[in-house]
Coordinates of C-alpha atoms in Angstrom, one line a residue:
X1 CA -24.6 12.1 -16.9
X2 CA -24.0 8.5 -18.0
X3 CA -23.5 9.5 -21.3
X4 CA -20.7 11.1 -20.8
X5 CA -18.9 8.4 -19.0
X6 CA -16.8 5.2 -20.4
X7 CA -19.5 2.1 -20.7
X8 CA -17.9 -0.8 -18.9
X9 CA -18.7 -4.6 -18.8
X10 CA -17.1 -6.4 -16.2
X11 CA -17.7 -9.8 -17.2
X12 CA -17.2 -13.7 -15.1
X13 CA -17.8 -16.9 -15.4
X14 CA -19.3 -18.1 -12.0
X15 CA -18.8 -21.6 -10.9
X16 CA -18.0 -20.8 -7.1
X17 CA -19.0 -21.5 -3.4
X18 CA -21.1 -19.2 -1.4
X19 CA -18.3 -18.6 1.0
X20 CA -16.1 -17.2 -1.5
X21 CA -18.9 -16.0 -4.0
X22 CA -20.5 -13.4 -1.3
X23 CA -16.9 -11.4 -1.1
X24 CA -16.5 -11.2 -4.1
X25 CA -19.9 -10.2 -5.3
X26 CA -19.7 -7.6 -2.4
X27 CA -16.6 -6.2 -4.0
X28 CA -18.2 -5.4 -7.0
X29 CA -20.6 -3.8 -5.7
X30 CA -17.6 -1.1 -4.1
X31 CA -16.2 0.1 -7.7
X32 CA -16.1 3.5 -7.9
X33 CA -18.3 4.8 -11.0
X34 CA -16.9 8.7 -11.0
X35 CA -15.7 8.2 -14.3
X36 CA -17.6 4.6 -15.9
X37 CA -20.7 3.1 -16.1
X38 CA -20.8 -0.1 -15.2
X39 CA -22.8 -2.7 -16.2
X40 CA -22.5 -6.6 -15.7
X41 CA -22.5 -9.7 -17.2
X42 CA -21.8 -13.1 -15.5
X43 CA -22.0 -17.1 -16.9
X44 CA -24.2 -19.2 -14.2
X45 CA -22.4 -22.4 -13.8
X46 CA -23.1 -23.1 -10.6
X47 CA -23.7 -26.5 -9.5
X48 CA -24.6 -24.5 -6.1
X49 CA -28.1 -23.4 -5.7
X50 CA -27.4 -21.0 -2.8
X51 CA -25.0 -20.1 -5.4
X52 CA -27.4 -19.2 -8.2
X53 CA -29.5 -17.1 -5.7
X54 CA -26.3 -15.0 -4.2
X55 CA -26.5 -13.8 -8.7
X56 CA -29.9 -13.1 -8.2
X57 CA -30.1 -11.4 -5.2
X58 CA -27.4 -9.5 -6.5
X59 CA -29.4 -8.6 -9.7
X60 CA -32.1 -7.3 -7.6
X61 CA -29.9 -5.1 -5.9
X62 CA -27.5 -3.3 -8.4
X63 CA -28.1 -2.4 -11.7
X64 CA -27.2 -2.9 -15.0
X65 CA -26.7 -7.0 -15.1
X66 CA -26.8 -9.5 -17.0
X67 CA -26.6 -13.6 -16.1
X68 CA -26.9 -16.7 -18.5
X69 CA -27.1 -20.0 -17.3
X70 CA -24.3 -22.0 -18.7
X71 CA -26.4 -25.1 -18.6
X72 CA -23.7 -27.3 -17.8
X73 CA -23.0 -30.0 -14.9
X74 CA -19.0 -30.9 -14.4
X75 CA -17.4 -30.8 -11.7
X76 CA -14.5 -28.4 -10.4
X77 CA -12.3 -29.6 -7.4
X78 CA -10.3 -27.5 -5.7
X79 CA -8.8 -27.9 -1.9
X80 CA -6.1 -26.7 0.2
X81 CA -3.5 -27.8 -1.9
X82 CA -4.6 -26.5 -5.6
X83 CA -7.8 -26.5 -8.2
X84 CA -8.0 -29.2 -9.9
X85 CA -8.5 -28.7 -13.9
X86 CA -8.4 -30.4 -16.9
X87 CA -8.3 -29.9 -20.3
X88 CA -12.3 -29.9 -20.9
X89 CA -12.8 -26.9 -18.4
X90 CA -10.0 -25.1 -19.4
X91 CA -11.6 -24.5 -22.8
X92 CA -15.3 -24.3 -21.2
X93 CA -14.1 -21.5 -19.4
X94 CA -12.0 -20.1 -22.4
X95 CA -15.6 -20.5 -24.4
X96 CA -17.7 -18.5 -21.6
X97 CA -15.0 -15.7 -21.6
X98 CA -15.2 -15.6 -25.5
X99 CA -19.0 -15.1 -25.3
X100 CA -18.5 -11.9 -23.0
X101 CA -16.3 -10.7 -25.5
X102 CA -18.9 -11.0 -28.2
X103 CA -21.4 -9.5 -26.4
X104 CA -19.3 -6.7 -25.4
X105 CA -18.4 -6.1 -28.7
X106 CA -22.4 -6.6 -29.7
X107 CA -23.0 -3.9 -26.9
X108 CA -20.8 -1.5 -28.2
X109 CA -19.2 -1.2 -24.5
X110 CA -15.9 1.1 -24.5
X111 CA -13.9 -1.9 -22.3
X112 CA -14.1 -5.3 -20.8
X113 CA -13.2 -6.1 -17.3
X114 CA -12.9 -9.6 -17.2
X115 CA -12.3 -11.2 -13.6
X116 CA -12.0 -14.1 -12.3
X117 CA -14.9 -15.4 -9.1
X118 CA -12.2 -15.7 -6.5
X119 CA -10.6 -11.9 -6.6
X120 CA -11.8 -9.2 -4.6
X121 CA -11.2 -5.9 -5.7
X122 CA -9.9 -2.2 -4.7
X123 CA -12.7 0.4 -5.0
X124 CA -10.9 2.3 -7.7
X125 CA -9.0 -0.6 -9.5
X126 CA -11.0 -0.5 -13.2
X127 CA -10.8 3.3 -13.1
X128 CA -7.3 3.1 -12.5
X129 CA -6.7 0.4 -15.1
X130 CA -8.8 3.1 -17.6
X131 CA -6.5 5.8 -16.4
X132 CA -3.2 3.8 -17.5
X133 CA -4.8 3.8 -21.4
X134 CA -2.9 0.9 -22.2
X135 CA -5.4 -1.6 -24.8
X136 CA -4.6 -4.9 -22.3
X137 CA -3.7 -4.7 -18.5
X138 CA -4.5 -6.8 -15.6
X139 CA -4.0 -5.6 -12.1
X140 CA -1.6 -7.6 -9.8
X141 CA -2.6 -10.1 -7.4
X142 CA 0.1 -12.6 -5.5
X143 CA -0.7 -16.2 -5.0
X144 CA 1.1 -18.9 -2.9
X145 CA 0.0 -21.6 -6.2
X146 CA 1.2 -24.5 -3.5
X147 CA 1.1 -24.8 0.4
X148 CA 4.1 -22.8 2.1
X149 CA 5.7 -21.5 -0.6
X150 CA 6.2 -17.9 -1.4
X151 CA 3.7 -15.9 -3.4
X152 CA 3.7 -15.0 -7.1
X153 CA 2.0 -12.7 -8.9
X154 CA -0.3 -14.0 -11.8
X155 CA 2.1 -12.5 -14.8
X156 CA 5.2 -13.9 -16.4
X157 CA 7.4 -12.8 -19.1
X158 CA 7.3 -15.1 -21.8
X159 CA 6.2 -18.7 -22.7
X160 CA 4.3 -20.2 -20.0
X161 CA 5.2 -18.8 -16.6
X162 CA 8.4 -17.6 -16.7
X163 CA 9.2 -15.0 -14.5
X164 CA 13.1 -13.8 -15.4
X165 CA 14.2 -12.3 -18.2
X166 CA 16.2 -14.3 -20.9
X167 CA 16.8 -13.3 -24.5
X168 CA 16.0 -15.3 -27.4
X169 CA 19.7 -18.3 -27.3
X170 CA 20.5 -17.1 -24.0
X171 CA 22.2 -19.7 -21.6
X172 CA 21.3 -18.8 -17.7
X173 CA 22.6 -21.1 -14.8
X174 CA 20.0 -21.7 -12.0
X175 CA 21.2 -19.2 -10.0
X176 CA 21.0 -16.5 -12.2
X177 CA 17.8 -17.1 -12.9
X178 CA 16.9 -17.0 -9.6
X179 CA 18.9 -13.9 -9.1
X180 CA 16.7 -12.5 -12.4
X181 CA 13.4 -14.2 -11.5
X182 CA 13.6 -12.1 -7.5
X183 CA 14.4 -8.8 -10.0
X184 CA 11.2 -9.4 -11.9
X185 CA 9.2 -10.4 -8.1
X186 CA 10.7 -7.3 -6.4
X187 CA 10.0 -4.9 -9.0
X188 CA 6.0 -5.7 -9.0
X189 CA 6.0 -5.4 -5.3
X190 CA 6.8 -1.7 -6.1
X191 CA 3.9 1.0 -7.0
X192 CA 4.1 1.0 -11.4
X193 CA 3.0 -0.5 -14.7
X194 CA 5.4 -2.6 -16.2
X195 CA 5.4 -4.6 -19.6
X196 CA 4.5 -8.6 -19.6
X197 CA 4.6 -11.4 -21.5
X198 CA 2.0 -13.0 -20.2
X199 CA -1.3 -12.0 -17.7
X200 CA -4.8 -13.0 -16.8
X201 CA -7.5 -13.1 -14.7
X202 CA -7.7 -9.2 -13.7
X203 CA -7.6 -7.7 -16.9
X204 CA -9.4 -4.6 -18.7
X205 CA -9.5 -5.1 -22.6
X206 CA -10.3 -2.0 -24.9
X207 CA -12.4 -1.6 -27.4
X208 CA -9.5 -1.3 -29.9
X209 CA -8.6 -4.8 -28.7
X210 CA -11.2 -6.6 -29.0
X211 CA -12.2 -5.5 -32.3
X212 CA -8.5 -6.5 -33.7
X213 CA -9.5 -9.9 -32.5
X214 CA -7.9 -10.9 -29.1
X215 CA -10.2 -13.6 -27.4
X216 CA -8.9 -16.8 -25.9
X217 CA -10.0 -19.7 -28.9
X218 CA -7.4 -22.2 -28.6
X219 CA -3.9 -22.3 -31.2
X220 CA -3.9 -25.7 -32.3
X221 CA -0.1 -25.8 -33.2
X222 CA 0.6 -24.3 -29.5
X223 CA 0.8 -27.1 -27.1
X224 CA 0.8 -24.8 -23.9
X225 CA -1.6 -25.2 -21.0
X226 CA -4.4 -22.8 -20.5
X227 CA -6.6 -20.4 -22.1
X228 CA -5.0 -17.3 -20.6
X229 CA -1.4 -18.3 -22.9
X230 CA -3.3 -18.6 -25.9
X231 CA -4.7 -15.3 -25.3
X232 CA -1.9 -14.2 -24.6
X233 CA 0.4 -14.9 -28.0
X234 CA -2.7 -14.2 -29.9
X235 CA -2.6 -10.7 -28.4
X236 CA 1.2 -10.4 -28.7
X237 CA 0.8 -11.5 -32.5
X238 CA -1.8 -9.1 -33.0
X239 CA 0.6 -6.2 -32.2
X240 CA -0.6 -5.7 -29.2
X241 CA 1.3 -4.9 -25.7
X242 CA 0.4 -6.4 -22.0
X243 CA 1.0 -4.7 -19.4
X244 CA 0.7 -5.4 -15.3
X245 CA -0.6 -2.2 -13.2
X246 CA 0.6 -2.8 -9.3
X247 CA -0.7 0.5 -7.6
X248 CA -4.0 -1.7 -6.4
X249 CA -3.2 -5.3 -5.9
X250 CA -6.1 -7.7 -5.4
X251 CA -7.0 -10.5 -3.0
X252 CA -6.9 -14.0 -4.2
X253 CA -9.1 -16.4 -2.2
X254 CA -7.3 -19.1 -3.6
X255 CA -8.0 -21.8 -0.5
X256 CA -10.8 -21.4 2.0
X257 CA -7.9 -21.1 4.7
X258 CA -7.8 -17.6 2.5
X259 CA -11.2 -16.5 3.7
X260 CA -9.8 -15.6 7.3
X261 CA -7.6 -13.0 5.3
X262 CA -11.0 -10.9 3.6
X263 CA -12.4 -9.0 6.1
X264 CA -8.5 -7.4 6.7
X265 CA -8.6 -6.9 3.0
X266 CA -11.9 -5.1 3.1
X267 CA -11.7 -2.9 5.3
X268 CA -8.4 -2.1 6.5
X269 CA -6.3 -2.8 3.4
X270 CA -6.1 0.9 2.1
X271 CA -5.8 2.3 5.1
X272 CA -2.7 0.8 6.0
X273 CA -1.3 1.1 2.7
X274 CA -1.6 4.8 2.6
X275 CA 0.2 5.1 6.0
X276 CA 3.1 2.8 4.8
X277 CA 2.9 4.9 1.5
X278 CA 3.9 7.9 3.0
X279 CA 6.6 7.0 5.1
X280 CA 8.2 4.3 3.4
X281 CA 11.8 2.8 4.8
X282 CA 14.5 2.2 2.8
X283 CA 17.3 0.0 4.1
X284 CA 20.5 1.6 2.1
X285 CA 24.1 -0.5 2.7
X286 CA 27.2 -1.8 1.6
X287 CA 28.0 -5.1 1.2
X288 CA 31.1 -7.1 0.4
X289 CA 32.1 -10.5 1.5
X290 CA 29.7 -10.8 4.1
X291 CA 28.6 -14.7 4.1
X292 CA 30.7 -16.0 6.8
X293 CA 29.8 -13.1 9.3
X294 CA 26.6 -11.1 10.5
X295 CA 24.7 -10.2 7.5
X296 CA 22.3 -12.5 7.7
X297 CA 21.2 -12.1 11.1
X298 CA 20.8 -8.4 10.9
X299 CA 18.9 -8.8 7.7
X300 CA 16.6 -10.7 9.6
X301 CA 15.7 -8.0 12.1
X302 CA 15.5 -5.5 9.8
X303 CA 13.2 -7.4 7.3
X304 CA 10.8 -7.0 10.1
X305 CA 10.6 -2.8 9.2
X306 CA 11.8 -1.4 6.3
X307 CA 9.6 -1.5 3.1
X308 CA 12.7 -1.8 0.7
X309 CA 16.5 -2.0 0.5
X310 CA 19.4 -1.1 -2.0
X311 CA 22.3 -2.8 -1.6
X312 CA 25.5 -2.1 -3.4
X313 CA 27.5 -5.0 -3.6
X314 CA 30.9 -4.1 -3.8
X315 CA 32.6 -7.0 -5.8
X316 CA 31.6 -9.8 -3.6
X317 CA 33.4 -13.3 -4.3
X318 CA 30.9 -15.4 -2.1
X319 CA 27.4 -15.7 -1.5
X320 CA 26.5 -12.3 -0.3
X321 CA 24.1 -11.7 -3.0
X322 CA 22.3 -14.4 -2.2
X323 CA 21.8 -14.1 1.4
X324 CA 20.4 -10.3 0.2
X325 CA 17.8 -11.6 -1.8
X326 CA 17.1 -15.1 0.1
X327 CA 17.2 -13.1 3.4
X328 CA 14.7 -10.2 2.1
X329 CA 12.6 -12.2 -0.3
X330 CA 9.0 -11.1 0.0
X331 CA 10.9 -6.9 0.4
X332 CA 11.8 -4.9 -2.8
X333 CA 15.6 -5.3 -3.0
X334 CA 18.0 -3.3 -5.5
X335 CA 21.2 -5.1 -6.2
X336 CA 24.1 -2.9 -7.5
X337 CA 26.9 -4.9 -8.2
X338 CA 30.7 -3.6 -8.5
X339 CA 32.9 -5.8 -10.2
X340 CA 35.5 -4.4 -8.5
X341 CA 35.5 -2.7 -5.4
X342 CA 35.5 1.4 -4.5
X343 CA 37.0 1.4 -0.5
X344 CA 40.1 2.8 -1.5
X345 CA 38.2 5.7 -2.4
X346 CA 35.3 5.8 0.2
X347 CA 33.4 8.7 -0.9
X348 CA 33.4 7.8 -4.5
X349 CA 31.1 4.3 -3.1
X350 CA 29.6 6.3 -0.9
X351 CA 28.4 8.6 -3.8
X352 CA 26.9 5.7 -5.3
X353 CA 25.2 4.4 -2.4
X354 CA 23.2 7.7 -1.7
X355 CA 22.6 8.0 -5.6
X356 CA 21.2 4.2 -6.5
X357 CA 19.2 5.0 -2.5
X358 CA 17.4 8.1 -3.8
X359 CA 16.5 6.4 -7.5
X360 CA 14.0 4.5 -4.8
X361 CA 12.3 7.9 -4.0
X362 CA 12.5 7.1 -0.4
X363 CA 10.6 9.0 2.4
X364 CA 13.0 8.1 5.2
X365 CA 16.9 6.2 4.5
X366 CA 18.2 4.0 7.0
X367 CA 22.1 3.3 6.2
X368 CA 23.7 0.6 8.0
X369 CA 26.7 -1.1 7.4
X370 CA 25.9 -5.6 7.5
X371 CA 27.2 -6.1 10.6
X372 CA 25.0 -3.5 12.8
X373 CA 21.7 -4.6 14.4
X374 CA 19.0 -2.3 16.5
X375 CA 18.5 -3.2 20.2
X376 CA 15.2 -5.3 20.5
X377 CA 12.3 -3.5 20.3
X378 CA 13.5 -1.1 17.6
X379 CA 11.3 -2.5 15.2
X380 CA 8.2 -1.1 16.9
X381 CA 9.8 2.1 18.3
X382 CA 10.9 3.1 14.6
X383 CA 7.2 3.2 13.6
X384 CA 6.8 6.8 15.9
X385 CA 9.8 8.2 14.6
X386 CA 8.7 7.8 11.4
X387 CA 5.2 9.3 11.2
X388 CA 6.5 12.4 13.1
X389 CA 6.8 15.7 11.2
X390 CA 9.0 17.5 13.0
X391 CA 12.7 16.1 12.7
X392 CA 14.6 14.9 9.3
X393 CA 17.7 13.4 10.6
X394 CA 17.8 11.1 13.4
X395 CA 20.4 10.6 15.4
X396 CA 21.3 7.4 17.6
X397 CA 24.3 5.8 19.4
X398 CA 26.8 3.4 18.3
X399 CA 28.0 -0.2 20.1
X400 CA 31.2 -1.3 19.3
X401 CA 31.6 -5.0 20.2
X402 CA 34.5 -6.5 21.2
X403 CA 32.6 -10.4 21.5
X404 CA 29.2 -11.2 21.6
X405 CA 28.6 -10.0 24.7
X406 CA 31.0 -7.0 25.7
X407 CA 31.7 -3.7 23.5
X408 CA 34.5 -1.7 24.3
X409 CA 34.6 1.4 26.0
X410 CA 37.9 3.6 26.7
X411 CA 39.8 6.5 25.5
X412 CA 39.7 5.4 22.5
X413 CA 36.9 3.6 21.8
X414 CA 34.0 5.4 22.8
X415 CA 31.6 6.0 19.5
X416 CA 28.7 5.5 22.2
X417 CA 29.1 8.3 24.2
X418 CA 28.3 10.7 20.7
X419 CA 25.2 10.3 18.6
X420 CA 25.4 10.2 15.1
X421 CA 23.4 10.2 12.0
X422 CA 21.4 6.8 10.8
X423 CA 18.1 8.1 9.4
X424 CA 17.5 10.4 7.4
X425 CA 13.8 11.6 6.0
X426 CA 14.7 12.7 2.3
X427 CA 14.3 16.0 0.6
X428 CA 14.1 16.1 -3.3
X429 CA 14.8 19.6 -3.6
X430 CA 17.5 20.0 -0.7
X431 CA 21.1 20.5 -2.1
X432 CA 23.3 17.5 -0.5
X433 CA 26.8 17.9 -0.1
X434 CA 29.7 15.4 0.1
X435 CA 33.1 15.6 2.1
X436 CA 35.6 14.9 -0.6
X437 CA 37.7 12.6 1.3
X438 CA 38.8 9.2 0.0
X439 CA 38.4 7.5 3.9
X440 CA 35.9 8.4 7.0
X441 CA 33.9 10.5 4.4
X442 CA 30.6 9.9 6.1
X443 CA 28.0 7.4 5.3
X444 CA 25.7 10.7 4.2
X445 CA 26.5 14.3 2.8
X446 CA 28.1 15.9 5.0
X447 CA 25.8 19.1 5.0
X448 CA 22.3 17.0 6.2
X449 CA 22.7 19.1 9.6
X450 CA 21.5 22.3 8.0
X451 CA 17.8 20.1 8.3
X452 CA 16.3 19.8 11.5
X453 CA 18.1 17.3 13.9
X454 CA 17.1 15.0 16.9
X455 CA 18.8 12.1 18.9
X456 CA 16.7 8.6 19.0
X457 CA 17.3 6.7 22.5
X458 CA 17.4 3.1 20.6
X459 CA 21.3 1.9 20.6
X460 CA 22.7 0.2 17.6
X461 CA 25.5 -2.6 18.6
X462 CA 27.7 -3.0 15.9
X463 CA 29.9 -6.4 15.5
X464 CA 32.7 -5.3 13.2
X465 CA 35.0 -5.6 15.9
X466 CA 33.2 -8.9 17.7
X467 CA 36.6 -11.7 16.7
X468 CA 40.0 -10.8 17.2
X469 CA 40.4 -12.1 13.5
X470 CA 38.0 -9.2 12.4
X471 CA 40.0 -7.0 14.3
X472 CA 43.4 -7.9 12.7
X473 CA 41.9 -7.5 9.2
X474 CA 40.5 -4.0 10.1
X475 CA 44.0 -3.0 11.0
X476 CA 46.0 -4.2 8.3
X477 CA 43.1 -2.3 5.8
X478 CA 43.2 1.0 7.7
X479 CA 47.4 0.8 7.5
X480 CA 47.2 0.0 4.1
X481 CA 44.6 2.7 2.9
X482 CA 45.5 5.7 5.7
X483 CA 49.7 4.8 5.9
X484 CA 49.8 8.5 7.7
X485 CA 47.2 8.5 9.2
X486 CA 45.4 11.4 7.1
X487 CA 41.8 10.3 7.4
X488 CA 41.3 9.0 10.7
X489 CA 43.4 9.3 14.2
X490 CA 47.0 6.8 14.8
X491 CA 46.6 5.9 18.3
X492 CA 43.1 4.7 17.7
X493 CA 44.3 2.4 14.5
X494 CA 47.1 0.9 17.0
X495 CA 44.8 0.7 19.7
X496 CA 42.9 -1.9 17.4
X497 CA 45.6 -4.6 18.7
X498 CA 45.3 -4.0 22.0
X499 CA 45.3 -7.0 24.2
X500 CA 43.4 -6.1 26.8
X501 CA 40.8 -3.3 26.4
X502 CA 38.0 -2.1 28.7
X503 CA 34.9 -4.1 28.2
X504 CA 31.3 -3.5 29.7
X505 CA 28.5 -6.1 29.6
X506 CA 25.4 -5.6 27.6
X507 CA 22.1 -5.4 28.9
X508 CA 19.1 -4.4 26.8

C-alpha cells in the first residue's frame, strides 16, 4: 500500500558519539509509518568508527537507507559548556544538508525531514508535522544553550535569535522586552503551531518548498552566523511562511550530562504527558500591588502544581508583573493588565478573571487571591483530587491570619469553620451565572453548585490580615466602597480594628 502513502526522506548529517548516536538512531526507528513511507538518507562524517558501524548496523536492520561518506576529517568539540563551531563547519554542514535537498528533489520524495544527530523524536512527530500542511515547520525542542540557565526553544522571531516581538523603528526598554520575550517562551510551552521568524534543526520541507528553491547556500551580503538564518531569509524571501508545531516537543542531548534524561524521555514521556493533558491546572488570580507582601512566596508553592496561570493585573504601580513572570518562568503565564483598576465594581473584575481563565480551556481552575498558600503537602494531595471523576467543585477551608503564626477565630471571624469553593473542574457547555453585586460577588458564578460538590480536607491560610498595617488598609477600603454596609456585614468591618482578638496557634 506504499503507494498510496506520502514518500518521506528524513535526512542528517552524522558527525556524533556512539553514546548519543544509538538514541537517536533508535528513535528513528519508532516513527509511525500509518500515513508515510519513509525512507533515509544520512552524511557519514564520523571520525568515530564505532560510529560508522552504529549506520551500518542500522542499514542492516531497517529499510529504505541511504549513507554517503562525507570523506572529511575536522574536528567538532563540544563539552559541558557548548559545541564548539566555526565558520568552516558551519557551511560544511550547510553543504551536506543542501545535498539531501537535491537528492530529495532528484528522488521525487513528497517532503524532507531534516534533523539534526542529537534530537530524539516522538513516534508520531513527522506525521504530525504532515498533518499541519504548512510548506516549512520544525517541531519544538528547549535547550539550556549555557550551563544553569533556563531553556529556550530553537525558534526566534526575526534576525538572529530574537525571541520578543518588536515592529520595524520600535524602541523597547529591557524590561519590556523581557516582559515580550517570556510572552513568546510561554506561549510555545502551550499545545499549537505558531508563526516564526526563524527555525531549524527539526524541520519537514515540502515539496512545493524545495522546488521554489529554499536550501541553506550562504547570502554573501548577510553577515549573520549560521546556516539555519540564511535559510531562513532565503525562505522568508521566497514567500514562504515558518511555522513552529509544539504538540510533540523533542529531546535535545545537547551535553552528555543530557543522556541521564533519555531513557525518561523514551519511555515514559507520553505517558505522563497525556495524564497532565487531561487534567490540566490553571492558577486564575488577581493581582495588584503585591511586591512588598506574599506573592511571591505563594507563587512559589504553587509553581510546584499548576500547569498554567492567568493573572489579571489590576493597574499595578510596582513590580508585581515581574515577580508573576520571574516567579513562574518555566509555567505558561497570561498577563492581563488594567490600566486602571475594577474593585470598585468587584463583579465587573471578576467577570474578567473567569473570562481571560476559560480562553486557557482549562480542565480544572484554581482561584486564589496572592496572599493565600495551601498547607504543606497540598501539592501532592491535589494530584487525587484531580484525576477523580466524580466531583466538579471542590470545596476547602479558609485561615485567616492575624501574624505569621496565629489566625483569628471568634464571632466574627470564623471563615474556617465553613468550606467554600476554590477549584472548580470546567464545563464548556454549562451556563455560568454571576451575582450582580459590585462587592463580595464571589470569586466564581454564583450558580457552580447546581454541579456536583465535595469538601477537600487541605486548609488554605490566608495572610491578608497577617500586619496590623494590612489590616488598617482593608478597613479604610471596605468604608470607603460599602459606606452602609450593603455588601458585607458592619460589625465584622469594625471588628477589623479590634485590639485584641481571639488567636489560635497553627499546627500543620
Amino acid at each position: 500500500m506504499s503507494e498510496f502513502k506520502k514518500r518521506v526522506l528524513v535526512g542528517s548529517p552524522v558527525h556524533q558519539k556512539p553514546a548519543i548516536l544509538e538514541p537517536f538512531l533508535h528513535s528513528l526507528q519508532r516513527l509511525t509509518c500509518n500515513t508515510i513511507d519513509i525512507h533515509f538518507f544520512f552524511i557519514d562524517d564520523n571520525q568515530n568508527n564505532e560510529s560508522s558501524a552504529m549506520l551500518t548496523s542500522f542499514q542492516e536492520t531497517t529499510p529504505n537507507i541511504k549513507i554517503e561518506s562525507s570523506q572529511l576529517a575536522d574536528v567538532y568539540l563540544r563539552d559541558e559548556r557548548t559545541h564548539y563551531w566555526n565558520d568552516r563547519l558551519v557551511w560544511k554542514v550547510a553543504g551536506f544538508k543542501n545535498h539531501i535537498i537535491n537528492h530529495c528533489l532528484e528522488e521525487k520524495y513528497d517532503y524532507l525531514f531534516l534533523i539534526d544527530s542529537d534530537l530524539l523524536l516522538e513516534p508520531e512527530t513527522v506525521e504530525n508535522l504532515i498533518q499541519t500542511e504548512k510548506d516549512i515547520v520544525s517541531e519544538v525542542f528547549w535547550t539550556r544553550w549555557q550551563p544553569n540557565t533556563e531553556p529556550l526553544p530553537q525558534v526566534w522571531l526575526m534576525d538572529e535569535y530574537t525571541q520578543w516581538e518588536q515592529r520595524r523603528g520600535e524602541e523597547l526598554t529591557e524590561e519590556e522586552k523581557y516582559k515580550r520575550h517570556m510572552e513568546f517562551i510561554n506561549k510555545l510551552k502551550e499545545k499549537g503551531l505558531y508563526e516564526v521568524g526563524g527555525l531549524g534543526a527539526c524541520t519537514l520541507l515540502s515539496r512545493r518548498a524545495l522546488e521554489k528553491g529554499v536550501n541553506f547556500k550562504q547570502i554573501k551580503n548577510l553577515s549573520f552566523w549560521g546556516e539555519d538564518r540564511h535559510f531562513c531569509i532565503r525562505a522568508a524571501a521566497l514567500g514562504i511562511s515558518l511555522y513552529v508545531d509544539t504538540h510533540m516537543p523533542a529531546f535535545h542531548i545537547y551535553r552528555d550530562s543530557d543522556l541521564a534524561y533519555v531513557d525518561e524521555f523514551m519511555t515514559k514521556k507520553k505517558t505522563n504527558v497525556n495524564i497532565k493533558g487531561k487534567n490540566k491546572l490553571t492558577l486564575s488570580m488577581v493581582v495588584k500591588n503585591e511586591g512588598n507582601r506574599y506573592l511571591k512566596k505563594a507563587l512559589e508553592q504553587h509553581r510546584t502544581f499548576i500547569d498554567e496561570a492567568v493573572i489579571i493585573d489590576d493597574g499595578s504601580t510596582d513590580n508585581t508583573v515581574d515577580i508573576c513572570l520571574e516567579t513562574l518562568k518555566g509555567i505558561p503565564v497570561h498577563i492581563i493588565q488594567n490600566t486602571q483598576s475594577k474593585f470598585s465594581n468587584e463583579v465587573e473584575l471578576r467577570k474578567q478573571q473567569w473570562e481571560e481563565t476559560i480562553k486557557r480551556n482549562p480542565d480544572w481552575i484554581l482561584n486564589l487571591d496572592a496572599d493565600e498558600i495551601f498547607e504543606t503537602g497540598f501539592a501532592s494531595g491535589v494530584k487525587e483530587i484531580l484525576e477523580q471523576r466524580k466531583f466538579d467543585v471542590v470545596c476547602f477551608r479558609l485561615y485567616d491570619f492575624w501574624n505569621k503564626t496565629h489566625y483569628r477565630e471568634d464571632m466574627y471571624w470564623r471563615a474556617h469553620l465553613t468550606y467554600r469553593p476554590f477549584l472548580v473542574r470546567y464545563h464548556k457547555n454549562f451556563n455560568y451565572v454571576w451575582k450582580e453585586t459590585a462587592q463580595h460577588c464571589g470569586r466564581f458564578p454564583k450558580n457552580i453548585f447546581e454541579l456536583k460538590s465535595t469538601t477537600s480536607s487541605w486548609r488554605l491560610k490566608h495572610f491578608g490580615w497577617a500586619t496590623k498595617e494590612e489590616r488598617l488598609t482593608k478597613y479604610r477600603r471596605y468604608i470607603e466602597l460599602d459606606p452602609e454596609s450593603k455588601y458585607g456585614w458592619h460589625e465584622q468591618y469594625v471588628s477589623i480594628l479590634d485590639e485584641h482578638p481571639n488567636l489560635i496557634e497553627w499546627t500543620e
